[in-house]
mmCIF file of C-alpha atoms and ligand atoms in Angstrom:
data_model
loop_
_atom_site.group_PDB
_atom_site.id
_atom_site.type_symbol
_atom_site.label_atom_id
_atom_site.label_comp_id
_atom_site.label_asym_id
_atom_site.label_seq_id
_atom_site.Cartn_x
_atom_site.Cartn_y
_atom_site.Cartn_z
ATOM 1 C CA MET A 32 -52.903 -35.969 25.013
ATOM 2 C CA ALA A 33 -53.530 -32.706 23.211
ATOM 3 C CA GLU A 34 -49.936 -31.658 23.881
ATOM 4 C CA TYR A 35 -48.621 -34.601 21.821
ATOM 5 C CA ALA A 36 -50.868 -33.992 18.816
ATOM 6 C CA PRO A 37 -50.757 -35.117 16.112
ATOM 7 C CA VAL A 38 -50.206 -38.655 17.318
ATOM 8 C CA ARG A 39 -49.418 -41.086 14.520
ATOM 9 C CA THR A 40 -48.018 -43.979 16.534
ATOM 10 C CA LEU A 41 -48.290 -45.271 20.096
ATOM 11 C CA LEU A 42 -46.057 -48.246 20.908
ATOM 12 C CA PHE A 43 -47.143 -50.708 23.616
ATOM 13 C CA VAL A 44 -44.500 -52.106 25.981
ATOM 14 C CA PRO A 45 -45.325 -54.630 28.729
ATOM 15 C CA GLY A 46 -44.946 -52.960 32.140
ATOM 16 C CA ASN A 47 -43.125 -55.975 33.551
ATOM 17 C CA ARG A 48 -40.332 -55.680 30.939
ATOM 18 C CA PRO A 49 -38.546 -52.480 32.007
ATOM 19 C CA GLU A 50 -35.607 -53.016 29.627
ATOM 20 C CA ARG A 51 -38.045 -52.809 26.725
ATOM 21 C CA VAL A 52 -39.267 -49.404 27.893
ATOM 22 C CA ASP A 53 -35.711 -48.087 27.531
ATOM 23 C CA LYS A 54 -35.597 -49.346 23.939
ATOM 24 C CA ALA A 55 -39.116 -48.178 23.144
ATOM 25 C CA VAL A 56 -38.435 -44.523 23.982
ATOM 26 C CA ASN A 57 -35.866 -44.463 21.172
ATOM 27 C CA ALA A 58 -37.911 -46.449 18.654
ATOM 28 C CA GLY A 59 -39.449 -43.442 16.841
ATOM 29 C CA ALA A 60 -43.040 -43.702 18.072
ATOM 30 C CA ASP A 61 -44.810 -40.436 18.893
ATOM 31 C CA VAL A 62 -45.916 -41.946 22.219
ATOM 32 C CA VAL A 63 -44.898 -45.003 24.269
ATOM 33 C CA ILE A 64 -47.600 -46.834 26.253
ATOM 34 C CA ILE A 65 -46.412 -48.827 29.231
ATOM 35 C CA ASP A 66 -49.006 -51.560 29.670
ATOM 36 C CA LEU A 67 -50.339 -52.664 33.036
ATOM 37 C CA GLU A 68 -53.360 -54.431 31.535
ATOM 38 C CA ASP A 69 -53.369 -57.375 29.142
ATOM 39 C CA ALA A 70 -49.588 -57.652 28.641
ATOM 40 C CA VAL A 71 -49.057 -58.219 32.377
ATOM 41 C CA PRO A 72 -50.099 -61.548 33.961
ATOM 42 C CA LEU A 73 -52.609 -61.206 36.817
ATOM 43 C CA ALA A 74 -50.127 -62.574 39.341
ATOM 44 C CA LEU A 75 -47.552 -59.897 38.430
ATOM 45 C CA LYS A 76 -49.710 -56.762 38.568
ATOM 46 C CA GLU A 77 -48.553 -55.765 42.029
ATOM 47 C CA GLU A 78 -44.828 -56.127 41.480
ATOM 48 C CA THR A 79 -45.070 -54.401 38.096
ATOM 49 C CA ARG A 80 -46.429 -51.063 39.381
ATOM 50 C CA PRO A 81 -43.204 -49.850 41.099
ATOM 51 C CA MET A 82 -41.232 -50.738 37.954
ATOM 52 C CA VAL A 83 -43.593 -48.638 35.859
ATOM 53 C CA ARG A 84 -43.319 -45.708 38.247
ATOM 54 C CA GLU A 85 -39.542 -45.915 38.145
ATOM 55 C CA LYS A 86 -39.517 -45.899 34.355
ATOM 56 C CA LEU A 87 -41.802 -42.850 34.267
ATOM 57 C CA LEU A 88 -39.416 -40.964 36.525
ATOM 58 C CA GLN A 89 -36.344 -42.190 34.667
ATOM 59 C CA HIS A 90 -37.695 -41.083 31.288
ATOM 60 C CA LYS A 91 -39.117 -37.735 32.437
ATOM 61 C CA GLY A 92 -39.997 -35.441 29.560
ATOM 62 C CA GLN A 93 -40.531 -38.294 27.061
ATOM 63 C CA ASN A 94 -44.007 -38.934 25.711
ATOM 64 C CA ILE A 95 -44.872 -41.907 27.913
ATOM 65 C CA ILE A 96 -48.375 -42.827 29.007
ATOM 66 C CA VAL A 97 -49.704 -45.903 30.844
ATOM 67 C CA ARG A 98 -52.528 -48.297 30.056
ATOM 68 C CA VAL A 99 -54.008 -49.026 33.475
ATOM 69 C CA ASN A 100 -56.407 -51.862 34.291
ATOM 70 C CA ALA A 101 -60.150 -51.584 33.695
ATOM 71 C CA LEU A 102 -62.685 -50.134 36.139
ATOM 72 C CA ASP A 103 -64.109 -53.516 37.070
ATOM 73 C CA SER A 104 -60.751 -55.322 37.243
ATOM 74 C CA GLY A 105 -60.199 -54.675 40.938
ATOM 75 C CA PHE A 106 -56.730 -53.290 40.085
ATOM 76 C CA LEU A 107 -57.470 -49.752 38.963
ATOM 77 C CA LYS A 108 -57.458 -47.937 42.297
ATOM 78 C CA ASP A 109 -54.089 -49.414 43.269
ATOM 79 C CA ASP A 110 -52.743 -48.702 39.778
ATOM 80 C CA LEU A 111 -53.604 -45.022 40.173
ATOM 81 C CA ASP A 112 -52.352 -44.770 43.738
ATOM 82 C CA GLU A 113 -49.043 -46.200 42.729
ATOM 83 C CA ILE A 114 -48.271 -44.782 39.312
ATOM 84 C CA LEU A 115 -49.816 -41.321 39.224
ATOM 85 C CA THR A 116 -47.101 -38.650 39.086
ATOM 86 C CA GLU A 117 -46.683 -35.206 37.544
ATOM 87 C CA GLU A 118 -44.634 -36.965 34.852
ATOM 88 C CA LEU A 119 -47.657 -38.934 33.694
ATOM 89 C CA SER A 120 -49.987 -36.623 31.819
ATOM 90 C CA CYS A 121 -52.313 -39.261 30.375
ATOM 91 C CA ILE A 122 -53.599 -42.785 30.978
ATOM 92 C CA ILE A 123 -55.408 -45.189 28.662
ATOM 93 C CA VAL A 124 -58.339 -46.820 30.393
ATOM 94 C CA PRO A 125 -59.499 -50.097 28.830
ATOM 95 C CA LYS A 126 -63.067 -51.381 28.504
ATOM 96 C CA VAL A 127 -64.856 -48.071 29.012
ATOM 97 C CA GLU A 128 -68.487 -48.526 27.994
ATOM 98 C CA SER A 129 -70.473 -45.454 29.058
ATOM 99 C CA SER A 130 -70.354 -41.820 30.127
ATOM 100 C CA ALA A 131 -70.989 -43.048 33.692
ATOM 101 C CA ASN A 132 -67.690 -44.930 33.449
ATOM 102 C CA ILE A 133 -65.925 -41.684 32.498
ATOM 103 C CA ARG A 134 -67.380 -39.970 35.567
ATOM 104 C CA GLU A 135 -66.273 -42.895 37.780
ATOM 105 C CA ILE A 136 -62.733 -42.681 36.400
ATOM 106 C CA ASN A 137 -62.730 -38.922 36.972
ATOM 107 C CA SER A 138 -63.711 -39.447 40.631
ATOM 108 C CA LEU A 139 -60.966 -42.026 41.149
ATOM 109 C CA LEU A 140 -58.431 -39.705 39.529
ATOM 110 C CA LEU A 141 -59.537 -36.714 41.618
ATOM 111 C CA GLU A 142 -59.048 -38.778 44.764
ATOM 112 C CA ALA A 143 -55.629 -40.082 43.698
ATOM 113 C CA GLU A 144 -54.456 -36.634 42.511
ATOM 114 C CA LYS A 145 -55.547 -35.093 45.831
ATOM 115 C CA LYS A 146 -53.705 -37.753 47.836
ATOM 116 C CA LYS A 147 -50.546 -36.940 45.922
ATOM 117 C CA GLY A 148 -50.897 -33.174 46.078
ATOM 118 C CA MET A 149 -51.271 -33.033 42.303
ATOM 119 C CA LYS A 150 -53.317 -30.453 40.413
ATOM 120 C CA PRO A 151 -56.880 -31.769 39.812
ATOM 121 C CA GLY A 152 -57.128 -32.707 36.148
ATOM 122 C CA ALA A 153 -53.371 -33.164 35.707
ATOM 123 C CA THR A 154 -54.044 -36.618 34.258
ATOM 124 C CA SER A 155 -56.024 -36.866 31.040
ATOM 125 C CA ILE A 156 -57.667 -40.075 29.845
ATOM 126 C CA ILE A 157 -57.979 -41.981 26.598
ATOM 127 C CA PRO A 158 -60.836 -44.479 26.909
ATOM 128 C CA LEU A 159 -60.347 -47.690 24.961
ATOM 129 C CA ILE A 160 -63.490 -48.497 23.006
ATOM 130 C CA GLU A 161 -63.549 -52.255 22.686
ATOM 131 C CA SER A 162 -67.011 -53.745 23.079
ATOM 132 C CA ALA A 163 -70.372 -53.599 21.324
ATOM 133 C CA ARG A 164 -71.783 -51.574 24.211
ATOM 134 C CA ALA A 165 -68.927 -49.080 24.007
ATOM 135 C CA VAL A 166 -69.433 -48.626 20.257
ATOM 136 C CA GLN A 167 -73.164 -48.185 20.803
ATOM 137 C CA ASN A 168 -72.516 -45.534 23.496
ATOM 138 C CA ILE A 169 -69.591 -43.822 21.801
ATOM 139 C CA TYR A 170 -71.256 -40.435 21.322
ATOM 140 C CA GLU A 171 -72.263 -40.081 24.983
ATOM 141 C CA ILE A 172 -68.749 -41.190 25.985
ATOM 142 C CA VAL A 173 -66.972 -38.548 23.896
ATOM 143 C CA CYS A 174 -69.499 -35.875 24.911
ATOM 144 C CA GLU A 175 -68.887 -36.449 28.627
ATOM 145 C CA ARG A 176 -67.298 -33.273 29.967
ATOM 146 C CA THR A 177 -66.128 -33.986 33.470
ATOM 147 C CA ASP A 178 -64.943 -31.234 35.781
ATOM 148 C CA PRO A 179 -61.998 -31.010 35.254
ATOM 149 C CA GLU A 180 -62.101 -32.057 31.617
ATOM 150 C CA ARG A 181 -59.953 -35.076 30.862
ATOM 151 C CA LEU A 182 -60.936 -36.639 27.562
ATOM 152 C CA HIS A 183 -59.326 -35.437 24.325
ATOM 153 C CA THR A 184 -59.772 -38.520 22.186
ATOM 154 C CA VAL A 185 -60.430 -42.296 22.314
ATOM 155 C CA ALA A 186 -58.710 -45.418 20.999
ATOM 156 C CA PHE A 187 -60.283 -48.453 19.356
ATOM 157 C CA GLY A 188 -59.423 -52.026 20.423
ATOM 158 C CA ALA A 189 -60.416 -54.582 17.804
ATOM 159 C CA ALA A 190 -59.185 -57.686 19.654
ATOM 160 C CA ASP A 191 -61.622 -57.257 22.515
ATOM 161 C CA TYR A 192 -64.309 -55.839 20.221
ATOM 162 C CA THR A 193 -64.291 -58.905 17.948
ATOM 163 C CA LEU A 194 -64.128 -61.165 21.001
ATOM 164 C CA ASP A 195 -67.208 -59.440 22.430
ATOM 165 C CA MET A 196 -69.029 -59.699 19.099
ATOM 166 C CA GLY A 197 -68.056 -63.352 18.653
ATOM 167 C CA ILE A 198 -66.623 -62.601 15.204
ATOM 168 C CA GLU A 199 -63.290 -63.159 13.437
ATOM 169 C CA MET A 200 -60.738 -60.442 12.920
ATOM 170 C CA THR A 201 -59.894 -60.679 9.216
ATOM 171 C CA LEU A 202 -57.255 -59.228 6.889
ATOM 172 C CA GLU A 203 -60.013 -57.650 4.789
ATOM 173 C CA GLY A 204 -61.246 -55.805 7.882
ATOM 174 C CA ASN A 205 -64.891 -55.484 6.812
ATOM 175 C CA GLU A 206 -65.970 -56.337 10.345
ATOM 176 C CA LEU A 207 -64.251 -53.159 11.615
ATOM 177 C CA PHE A 208 -65.766 -50.732 9.127
ATOM 178 C CA TYR A 209 -68.857 -49.970 11.211
ATOM 179 C CA PRO A 210 -67.225 -49.451 14.646
ATOM 180 C CA ARG A 211 -64.369 -47.436 13.143
ATOM 181 C CA SER A 212 -66.785 -45.192 11.256
ATOM 182 C CA ARG A 213 -68.978 -44.668 14.287
ATOM 183 C CA ILE A 214 -66.044 -43.819 16.515
ATOM 184 C CA ALA A 215 -64.508 -41.359 14.030
ATOM 185 C CA VAL A 216 -67.811 -39.599 13.349
ATOM 186 C CA ALA A 217 -68.639 -39.373 17.066
ATOM 187 C CA CYS A 218 -65.253 -37.812 17.878
ATOM 188 C CA LYS A 219 -65.688 -35.218 15.156
ATOM 189 C CA ALA A 220 -69.278 -34.430 16.147
ATOM 190 C CA ALA A 221 -68.304 -34.054 19.806
ATOM 191 C CA GLY A 222 -65.389 -31.774 18.971
ATOM 192 C CA VAL A 223 -62.650 -34.028 20.346
ATOM 193 C CA GLU A 224 -59.450 -34.992 18.503
ATOM 194 C CA PRO A 225 -59.554 -37.713 15.838
ATOM 195 C CA PRO A 226 -59.368 -41.208 17.352
ATOM 196 C CA LEU A 227 -56.491 -43.700 17.502
ATOM 197 C CA ASP A 228 -56.841 -46.995 15.703
ATOM 198 C CA THR A 229 -56.577 -50.561 16.987
ATOM 199 C CA PRO A 230 -53.223 -52.323 16.745
ATOM 200 C CA PHE A 231 -52.746 -54.641 13.762
ATOM 201 C CA MET A 232 -52.285 -58.048 15.345
ATOM 202 C CA ILE A 233 -53.271 -60.584 12.689
ATOM 203 C CA ASP A 234 -49.655 -61.016 11.561
ATOM 204 C CA VAL A 235 -47.096 -58.721 13.130
ATOM 205 C CA LYS A 236 -44.604 -59.492 10.322
ATOM 206 C CA ASP A 237 -47.060 -58.601 7.549
ATOM 207 C CA THR A 238 -46.047 -55.018 6.731
ATOM 208 C CA GLU A 239 -48.243 -54.831 3.623
ATOM 209 C CA GLY A 240 -51.258 -56.000 5.638
ATOM 210 C CA LEU A 241 -50.430 -53.396 8.279
ATOM 211 C CA LYS A 242 -50.239 -50.597 5.713
ATOM 212 C CA VAL A 243 -53.593 -51.515 4.178
ATOM 213 C CA ASP A 244 -55.147 -51.693 7.635
ATOM 214 C CA ALA A 245 -53.684 -48.306 8.639
ATOM 215 C CA LEU A 246 -54.889 -46.770 5.371
ATOM 216 C CA ARG A 247 -58.427 -47.986 6.069
ATOM 217 C CA ALA A 248 -58.378 -46.296 9.469
ATOM 218 C CA LYS A 249 -56.852 -43.087 8.077
ATOM 219 C CA THR A 250 -59.464 -42.987 5.313
ATOM 220 C CA LEU A 251 -62.220 -43.091 7.928
ATOM 221 C CA GLY A 252 -60.733 -40.253 10.002
ATOM 222 C CA PHE A 253 -58.284 -41.760 12.504
ATOM 223 C CA GLN A 254 -55.160 -39.722 13.339
ATOM 224 C CA GLY A 255 -52.857 -42.612 14.219
ATOM 225 C CA LYS A 256 -52.506 -46.209 15.304
ATOM 226 C CA LEU A 257 -51.572 -48.262 18.332
ATOM 227 C CA CYS A 258 -48.529 -50.459 17.611
ATOM 228 C CA VAL A 259 -47.549 -53.756 19.204
ATOM 229 C CA HIS A 260 -44.067 -54.083 17.659
ATOM 230 C CA PRO A 261 -41.347 -51.509 16.883
ATOM 231 C CA SER A 262 -41.388 -52.654 13.229
ATOM 232 C CA GLN A 263 -44.908 -51.211 12.922
ATOM 233 C CA ILE A 264 -43.801 -47.659 13.773
ATOM 234 C CA GLY A 265 -42.113 -46.645 10.497
ATOM 235 C CA PRO A 266 -44.970 -47.712 8.183
ATOM 236 C CA CYS A 267 -47.599 -46.154 10.474
ATOM 237 C CA ASN A 268 -45.708 -42.863 10.929
ATOM 238 C CA ALA A 269 -45.477 -42.651 7.138
ATOM 239 C CA MET A 270 -49.130 -43.568 6.599
ATOM 240 C CA PHE A 271 -50.418 -40.934 9.014
ATOM 241 C CA SER A 272 -48.086 -38.171 7.742
ATOM 242 C CA PRO A 273 -48.806 -36.280 4.532
ATOM 243 C CA GLY A 274 -46.415 -37.408 1.765
ATOM 244 C CA ALA A 275 -44.037 -35.004 -0.027
ATOM 245 C CA ASP A 276 -46.209 -35.033 -3.192
ATOM 246 C CA GLU A 277 -49.330 -34.399 -1.147
ATOM 247 C CA ILE A 278 -47.747 -31.400 0.614
ATOM 248 C CA ASP A 279 -46.398 -30.043 -2.655
ATOM 249 C CA TYR A 280 -49.802 -30.315 -4.346
ATOM 250 C CA ALA A 281 -51.558 -28.751 -1.322
ATOM 251 C CA ARG A 282 -49.231 -25.729 -1.529
ATOM 252 C CA LYS A 283 -49.945 -25.408 -5.280
ATOM 253 C CA VAL A 284 -53.702 -25.498 -4.599
ATOM 254 C CA ILE A 285 -53.444 -22.760 -1.954
ATOM 255 C CA TYR A 286 -51.294 -20.566 -4.187
ATOM 256 C CA ALA A 287 -53.432 -21.023 -7.310
ATOM 257 C CA PHE A 288 -56.619 -20.328 -5.365
ATOM 258 C CA GLU A 289 -55.260 -17.187 -3.699
ATOM 259 C CA GLU A 290 -54.303 -15.836 -7.103
ATOM 260 C CA ALA A 291 -57.741 -16.675 -8.509
ATOM 261 C CA GLU A 292 -59.572 -15.249 -5.493
ATOM 262 C CA ALA A 293 -57.698 -11.953 -5.910
ATOM 263 C CA LYS A 294 -59.190 -11.835 -9.413
ATOM 264 C CA GLY A 295 -62.696 -12.423 -8.068
ATOM 265 C CA LEU A 296 -62.996 -16.210 -8.635
ATOM 266 C CA ALA A 297 -64.068 -18.810 -6.035
ATOM 267 C CA ALA A 298 -63.881 -21.968 -8.129
ATOM 268 C CA ILE A 299 -61.001 -22.875 -10.434
ATOM 269 C CA GLN A 300 -59.465 -25.886 -12.102
ATOM 270 C CA LEU A 301 -55.953 -27.133 -11.395
ATOM 271 C CA ASN A 302 -54.665 -30.007 -13.575
ATOM 272 C CA GLY A 303 -58.284 -30.838 -14.407
ATOM 273 C CA LYS A 304 -59.368 -30.947 -10.761
ATOM 274 C CA MET A 305 -62.037 -28.662 -9.385
ATOM 275 C CA ILE A 306 -60.738 -26.387 -6.583
ATOM 276 C CA ASP A 307 -63.093 -24.474 -4.294
ATOM 277 C CA TYR A 308 -63.169 -23.373 -0.629
ATOM 278 C CA PRO A 309 -63.468 -26.872 0.970
ATOM 279 C CA VAL A 310 -60.613 -28.199 -1.183
ATOM 280 C CA VAL A 311 -58.456 -25.212 -0.216
ATOM 281 C CA GLU A 312 -59.291 -25.653 3.459
ATOM 282 C CA ARG A 313 -58.270 -29.320 3.243
ATOM 283 C CA SER A 314 -55.015 -28.321 1.571
ATOM 284 C CA LYS A 315 -54.303 -25.837 4.365
ATOM 285 C CA ARG A 316 -54.876 -28.577 6.930
ATOM 286 C CA ILE A 317 -52.404 -30.851 5.117
ATOM 287 C CA VAL A 318 -49.758 -28.121 5.176
ATOM 288 C CA ARG A 319 -50.434 -27.348 8.865
ATOM 289 C CA LEU A 320 -50.214 -31.051 9.761
ATOM 290 C CA ALA A 321 -46.941 -31.397 7.846
ATOM 291 C CA GLU A 322 -45.539 -28.355 9.670
ATOM 292 C CA ARG A 323 -46.558 -29.738 13.066
ATOM 293 C CA ILE A 324 -45.021 -33.129 12.325
ATOM 294 C CA GLY A 325 -41.863 -31.469 10.994
ATOM 295 C CA SER A 326 -41.488 -29.423 14.155
ATOM 296 C CA GLN A 327 -42.005 -32.341 16.562
HETATM 297 C C1 GLV B 693 -56.726 -53.731 22.498
HETATM 298 O O1 GLV B 693 -56.746 -53.634 23.703
HETATM 299 C C2 GLV B 693 -57.629 -54.589 21.809
HETATM 300 O O2 GLV B 693 -58.449 -55.223 22.476
HETATM 301 O O3 GLV B 693 -57.545 -54.653 20.564
HETATM 302 MG MG1 MG B 694 -58.210 -54.894 24.645
#
């Protein structure tokens, strides 16, 4: 996943709808996720796998990853045996709840990669954090360094999380404040990339609701958001990219501070705002992020 960074949007497409994969790769998302889990009925799992493999080969070189089925689903081993290819650099694994789960997934991947003559570690993983137990264990999950290393970040799934908790998913989103905060802090503390936020599913047509929800996640430290409809891509790409004013101001801060520092000052005011080293560092990050997005 590191090679795609920063990732602002990841668009889900059901694995059993190959024509939608073709559309999705041109929809403007940073990453497309072909889904083998919840979007595919149980009875269709088997016939869906070859379609997914074909799409991966057809769209070589595009940023496409696959959400496989969970460890305890009974489908995961066959998913890996069938869809793993050099073209697939990352999988999302749902319902991961512990560091032991990460080690189990690593073993399954090592076996499947060996069978296919692939380099061990060719496939990285994004665990989906979507239960109370997963949130409770998040730090041990993101600290798990398998050999080879596979985990660069995690994603949050609020539908399954609220189901597990027996609570409502609301527009206000207060119920997600705690798990989101825990996940973002754990990723930072463990030195992995910022996490990816849950899809907004309360009302897919509610763009304002989506923006507010994405802003909440961004404010807490998420780098991007899972999307369940192409219409969610534009607003989320914009939300997780620095705006023109923000970039402009960041450049002014850096310039003003460099001038001041040359004169022996380490704290200045710019338009009434206090500028010191942490503020300058943040401004540099904004400019770097803007440059990376611009060059994608
Ligand atoms: C995603 O898988 C979710 O449960 O929200
Ligand atoms: Mg889920």
